[in-house]
């Protein structure tokens, strides 16, 4: 088992990463408990695959378990299920000193974390992330929240977990498309700050995809180390944490344009967004054209979506996509804020990006669509 510390003073916690951690969850969580009971919230798909093992592991340590399984999918991350989850936790008589357990992907982690943040003005919670995306990104760093009619993640709170247990064994039941979507966030870490890690991913990514446990352990651990470092230095995104949004400005526009549907999963949009961010960086002379080409070659070798032509169905034109980035016309005609790169492993926040260059990159990518 690997351990990574998120250093946040009296809110510090560990991310423990390894195979078989669900089977050890009782022993891992017991030291945090003031009384031997926990409430677990999960989704129906994860419940079918992993809740019996978690319940057995907790009960083996004498911990009483109650569990709620919500429907699987992004649609669950809204007001209705926030109310359902929070009221269920109250019905379970969860008190301020108790622990809530979030077992699932980013949807459950974000929703249950937010519910824990507002329940009795804040109870502690433990993240048991079961997707690659949740293990390398969403379970670490304390961003919790829900979607509303106005957009994604617009209501929420910073609420750090007390412990994260990332069991890489549970990734065996994750569908390949969801695994690759999470891999989009893994690649992001190499691109934004660790060129050696990107080299390593080029060599070991295919083994990771095929199920190699050592490759998965290393990739999750290195990703979490990078995220933990950034969060420890900039918890509330005053500066450096914005780098974690590498590729996300393009991604958010594409997710909106595809209606947050299964035409484009979040991590797929991140991978395409990273490729576009590199293309933009090359176009304005920050890095060589070899960098976007190398990134695309790796994403292709992994069997991932790489370009706008890989997104099925209609897409709006470049102008409309820029509008979906949340930038108004006045700003578009002027200069835009993006995360760009001087090369692989060297990203930075660029405050002064010419709107015209963004438009040209999108126009070119759209022209390659059938
Ligand atoms: P998800 O939680 O919807 O999980 C994807 C699918 O995989 C679901 O159908 C789920 O039931 C299933 N699943 C989960 N674990 C499984 C397993 N081990 N075996 C089989 N099936 C399994 O989606 P996600 O990709 O994990 O997370 C996406 C969410 O994360 C988005 O809402 C996004 O906004 C959020 N996010 C949050 C942060 C953050 O910092 N808080 C960062 C990135 C993304
Ligand atoms: N996923 C972006 C962040 O945690 O800041």
Tab-separated table of C-alpha atoms in Angstrom, residues 132-337:
chain	number	residue	atom	x	y	z
A	132	UNK	CA	-9.863	5.795	-12.124
A	133	UNK	CA	-11.060	9.407	-12.435
A	134	UNK	CA	-12.159	9.493	-8.803
A	135	UNK	CA	-8.948	7.810	-7.583
A	136	UNK	CA	-6.611	10.227	-9.339
A	137	UNK	CA	-8.639	13.409	-9.084
A	138	UNK	CA	-12.096	13.929	-7.599
A	139	UNK	CA	-11.653	12.097	-4.262
A	140	UNK	CA	-8.617	14.227	-3.365
A	141	UNK	CA	-8.674	17.941	-2.612
A	142	UNK	CA	-12.077	18.571	-1.052
A	143	UNK	CA	-14.043	20.032	-3.960
A	144	UNK	CA	-17.606	18.802	-3.422
A	145	UNK	CA	-20.861	19.844	-5.030
A	146	UNK	CA	-23.759	19.299	-7.383
A	147	UNK	CA	-24.979	20.397	-10.810
A	148	UNK	CA	-27.955	22.724	-11.283
A	149	UNK	CA	-30.045	23.799	-14.287
A	150	UNK	CA	-27.523	26.654	-14.725
A	151	UNK	CA	-24.519	24.367	-15.146
A	152	UNK	CA	-22.100	21.841	-13.665
A	153	UNK	CA	-20.578	22.077	-10.186
A	154	UNK	CA	-22.082	25.525	-9.547
A	155	UNK	CA	-23.223	24.740	-5.997
A	156	UNK	CA	-20.827	23.182	-3.533
A	157	UNK	CA	-18.264	23.548	-0.783
A	158	UNK	CA	-14.634	22.860	-0.027
A	159	UNK	CA	-14.892	20.002	2.463
A	160	UNK	CA	-11.842	17.787	2.854
A	161	UNK	CA	-12.283	14.056	3.531
A	162	UNK	CA	-10.704	12.534	6.643
A	163	UNK	CA	-9.247	9.628	4.663
A	164	UNK	CA	-9.192	8.365	1.069
A	165	UNK	CA	-8.887	4.645	0.352
A	166	UNK	CA	-8.189	4.034	-3.335
A	167	UNK	CA	-8.492	0.287	-3.952
A	168	UNK	CA	-7.030	-0.268	-7.418
A	169	UNK	CA	-8.525	-3.797	-7.410
A	170	UNK	CA	-12.034	-2.366	-7.914
A	171	UNK	CA	-10.931	-0.942	-11.269
A	172	UNK	CA	-11.202	-4.502	-12.612
A	173	UNK	CA	-14.991	-4.144	-12.814
A	174	UNK	CA	-14.850	-0.668	-14.383
A	175	UNK	CA	-15.889	-0.633	-18.070
A	176	UNK	CA	-12.991	0.102	-20.442
A	177	UNK	CA	-14.561	3.369	-21.643
A	178	UNK	CA	-14.768	4.695	-18.066
A	179	UNK	CA	-11.194	3.564	-17.402
A	180	UNK	CA	-9.946	5.440	-20.467
A	181	UNK	CA	-11.984	8.485	-19.492
A	182	UNK	CA	-10.170	8.525	-16.137
A	183	UNK	CA	-6.895	8.101	-18.006
A	184	UNK	CA	-7.560	11.524	-19.559
A	185	UNK	CA	-7.027	13.006	-16.073
A	186	UNK	CA	-3.901	10.862	-15.514
A	187	UNK	CA	-2.292	12.170	-18.719
A	188	UNK	CA	-3.194	15.694	-17.597
A	189	UNK	CA	-0.800	15.391	-14.623
A	190	UNK	CA	2.122	14.472	-16.871
A	191	UNK	CA	1.309	17.316	-19.218
A	192	UNK	CA	0.907	19.985	-16.568
A	193	UNK	CA	3.937	19.282	-14.447
A	194	UNK	CA	5.897	16.054	-14.884
A	195	UNK	CA	7.452	15.247	-18.272
A	196	UNK	CA	9.085	12.081	-16.859
A	197	UNK	CA	5.645	10.826	-15.833
A	198	UNK	CA	4.384	11.463	-19.381
A	199	UNK	CA	7.369	9.440	-20.729
A	200	UNK	CA	6.442	6.663	-18.306
A	201	UNK	CA	2.794	6.755	-19.429
A	202	UNK	CA	3.865	6.433	-23.069
A	203	UNK	CA	5.697	3.241	-22.127
A	204	UNK	CA	3.246	1.770	-19.590
A	205	UNK	CA	-0.185	3.204	-20.531
A	206	UNK	CA	-1.194	0.164	-22.621
A	207	UNK	CA	-0.296	-2.202	-19.736
A	208	UNK	CA	-2.276	0.000	-17.346
A	209	UNK	CA	-5.281	-0.236	-19.664
A	210	UNK	CA	-4.914	-4.021	-19.916
A	211	UNK	CA	-5.076	-4.388	-16.116
A	212	UNK	CA	-1.419	-4.445	-14.965
A	213	UNK	CA	-1.665	-3.856	-11.198
A	214	UNK	CA	1.837	-2.379	-10.815
A	215	UNK	CA	1.208	0.105	-13.620
A	216	UNK	CA	-2.133	1.111	-12.089
A	217	UNK	CA	-0.593	1.500	-8.642
A	218	UNK	CA	2.191	3.724	-9.952
A	219	UNK	CA	-0.094	5.862	-12.138
A	220	UNK	CA	-2.639	6.451	-9.363
A	221	UNK	CA	0.081	7.150	-6.789
A	222	UNK	CA	2.002	9.623	-8.978
A	223	UNK	CA	-1.236	11.420	-9.944
A	224	UNK	CA	-2.322	11.686	-6.314
A	225	UNK	CA	1.151	12.910	-5.268
A	226	UNK	CA	0.898	15.706	-7.800
A	227	UNK	CA	-2.655	16.647	-6.834
A	228	UNK	CA	-1.875	16.467	-3.100
A	229	UNK	CA	1.112	18.782	-3.556
A	230	UNK	CA	-0.890	21.352	-5.475
A	231	UNK	CA	-3.859	21.218	-3.063
A	232	UNK	CA	-1.559	21.518	-0.044
A	233	UNK	CA	-0.049	24.704	-1.515
A	234	UNK	CA	-3.309	26.211	-2.866
A	235	UNK	CA	-6.416	24.619	-1.347
A	236	UNK	CA	-8.981	27.151	-2.587
A	237	UNK	CA	-7.575	27.802	-6.079
A	238	UNK	CA	-6.130	31.250	-5.621
A	239	UNK	CA	-3.325	30.376	-8.048
A	240	UNK	CA	-1.507	27.099	-8.763
A	241	UNK	CA	-4.575	24.844	-8.359
A	242	UNK	CA	-5.935	26.344	-11.610
A	243	UNK	CA	-3.305	24.203	-13.402
A	244	UNK	CA	-5.471	21.183	-12.585
A	245	UNK	CA	-7.927	22.647	-15.083
A	246	UNK	CA	-5.486	22.038	-17.959
A	247	UNK	CA	-7.622	21.164	-21.005
A	248	UNK	CA	-10.815	21.965	-19.102
A	249	UNK	CA	-11.774	25.260	-20.803
A	250	UNK	CA	-12.151	23.427	-24.125
A	251	UNK	CA	-13.608	20.401	-22.310
A	252	UNK	CA	-16.371	22.409	-20.603
A	253	UNK	CA	-17.462	23.942	-23.917
A	254	UNK	CA	-17.539	20.488	-25.554
A	255	UNK	CA	-19.456	18.955	-22.633
A	256	UNK	CA	-22.045	21.736	-22.831
A	257	UNK	CA	-22.272	21.360	-26.624
A	258	UNK	CA	-22.907	17.614	-26.282
A	259	UNK	CA	-25.434	18.080	-23.475
A	260	UNK	CA	-23.371	16.252	-20.806
A	261	UNK	CA	-24.467	13.056	-22.545
A	262	UNK	CA	-22.606	9.851	-23.209
A	263	UNK	CA	-21.498	11.351	-26.532
A	264	UNK	CA	-18.581	12.678	-24.482
A	265	UNK	CA	-17.506	11.571	-20.988
A	266	UNK	CA	-15.733	14.132	-18.806
A	267	UNK	CA	-12.268	12.558	-19.062
A	268	UNK	CA	-12.675	12.131	-22.822
A	269	UNK	CA	-13.351	15.864	-23.044
A	270	UNK	CA	-10.278	16.518	-20.869
A	271	UNK	CA	-8.051	14.504	-23.232
A	272	UNK	CA	-9.383	16.325	-26.315
A	273	UNK	CA	-9.119	19.625	-24.407
A	274	UNK	CA	-5.464	18.917	-23.527
A	275	UNK	CA	-4.695	18.223	-27.198
A	276	UNK	CA	-6.398	21.514	-28.175
A	277	UNK	CA	-4.553	23.426	-25.428
A	278	UNK	CA	-1.258	22.100	-26.816
A	279	UNK	CA	-2.302	22.967	-30.368
A	280	UNK	CA	-3.076	26.513	-29.188
A	281	UNK	CA	0.240	26.703	-27.329
A	282	UNK	CA	2.106	25.653	-30.491
A	283	UNK	CA	0.127	28.104	-32.647
A	284	UNK	CA	1.130	31.077	-30.520
A	285	UNK	CA	4.747	29.942	-30.433
A	286	UNK	CA	4.984	28.703	-26.850
A	287	UNK	CA	5.993	25.135	-27.695
A	288	UNK	CA	7.032	23.193	-30.777
A	289	UNK	CA	4.483	21.469	-33.032
A	290	UNK	CA	6.074	18.172	-31.958
A	291	UNK	CA	4.408	18.430	-28.518
A	292	UNK	CA	0.748	18.312	-29.686
A	293	UNK	CA	1.721	15.624	-32.220
A	294	UNK	CA	3.354	13.519	-29.518
A	295	UNK	CA	0.354	13.900	-27.200
A	296	UNK	CA	-2.071	12.931	-29.956
A	297	UNK	CA	0.048	9.883	-30.853
A	298	UNK	CA	-0.089	8.686	-27.242
A	299	UNK	CA	-3.841	9.219	-26.910
A	300	UNK	CA	-4.379	7.359	-30.217
A	301	UNK	CA	-2.140	4.503	-29.057
A	302	UNK	CA	-4.343	4.229	-25.967
A	303	UNK	CA	-7.492	3.992	-28.120
A	304	UNK	CA	-8.849	7.293	-26.818
A	305	UNK	CA	-10.816	10.115	-28.351
A	306	UNK	CA	-8.260	12.691	-29.497
A	307	UNK	CA	-9.820	15.245	-31.844
A	308	UNK	CA	-13.138	16.978	-32.423
A	309	UNK	CA	-13.775	14.517	-35.264
A	310	UNK	CA	-13.935	11.713	-32.663
A	311	UNK	CA	-17.061	13.242	-31.082
A	312	UNK	CA	-20.192	11.774	-32.699
A	313	UNK	CA	-23.083	14.001	-33.804
A	314	UNK	CA	-23.240	17.710	-34.567
A	315	UNK	CA	-21.040	20.373	-32.958
A	316	UNK	CA	-21.574	24.145	-33.082
A	317	UNK	CA	-19.101	26.426	-34.893
A	318	UNK	CA	-15.967	27.919	-33.313
A	319	UNK	CA	-17.679	31.154	-32.286
A	320	UNK	CA	-20.458	29.276	-30.506
A	321	UNK	CA	-17.935	26.971	-28.787
A	322	UNK	CA	-16.018	30.005	-27.505
A	323	UNK	CA	-19.292	31.429	-26.186
A	324	UNK	CA	-19.865	28.099	-24.379
A	325	UNK	CA	-16.500	28.558	-22.648
A	326	UNK	CA	-18.287	31.200	-20.648
A	327	UNK	CA	-16.437	34.054	-22.320
A	328	UNK	CA	-18.591	36.963	-23.456
A	329	UNK	CA	-18.226	38.573	-26.881
A	330	UNK	CA	-16.295	41.556	-25.542
A	331	UNK	CA	-13.683	39.297	-23.967
A	332	UNK	CA	-13.486	37.066	-27.043
A	333	UNK	CA	-12.600	40.040	-29.190
A	334	UNK	CA	-9.882	40.863	-26.713
A	335	UNK	CA	-7.662	38.442	-24.781
A	336	UNK	CA	-8.625	35.188	-23.041
A	337	UNK	CA	-7.416	33.322	-19.935
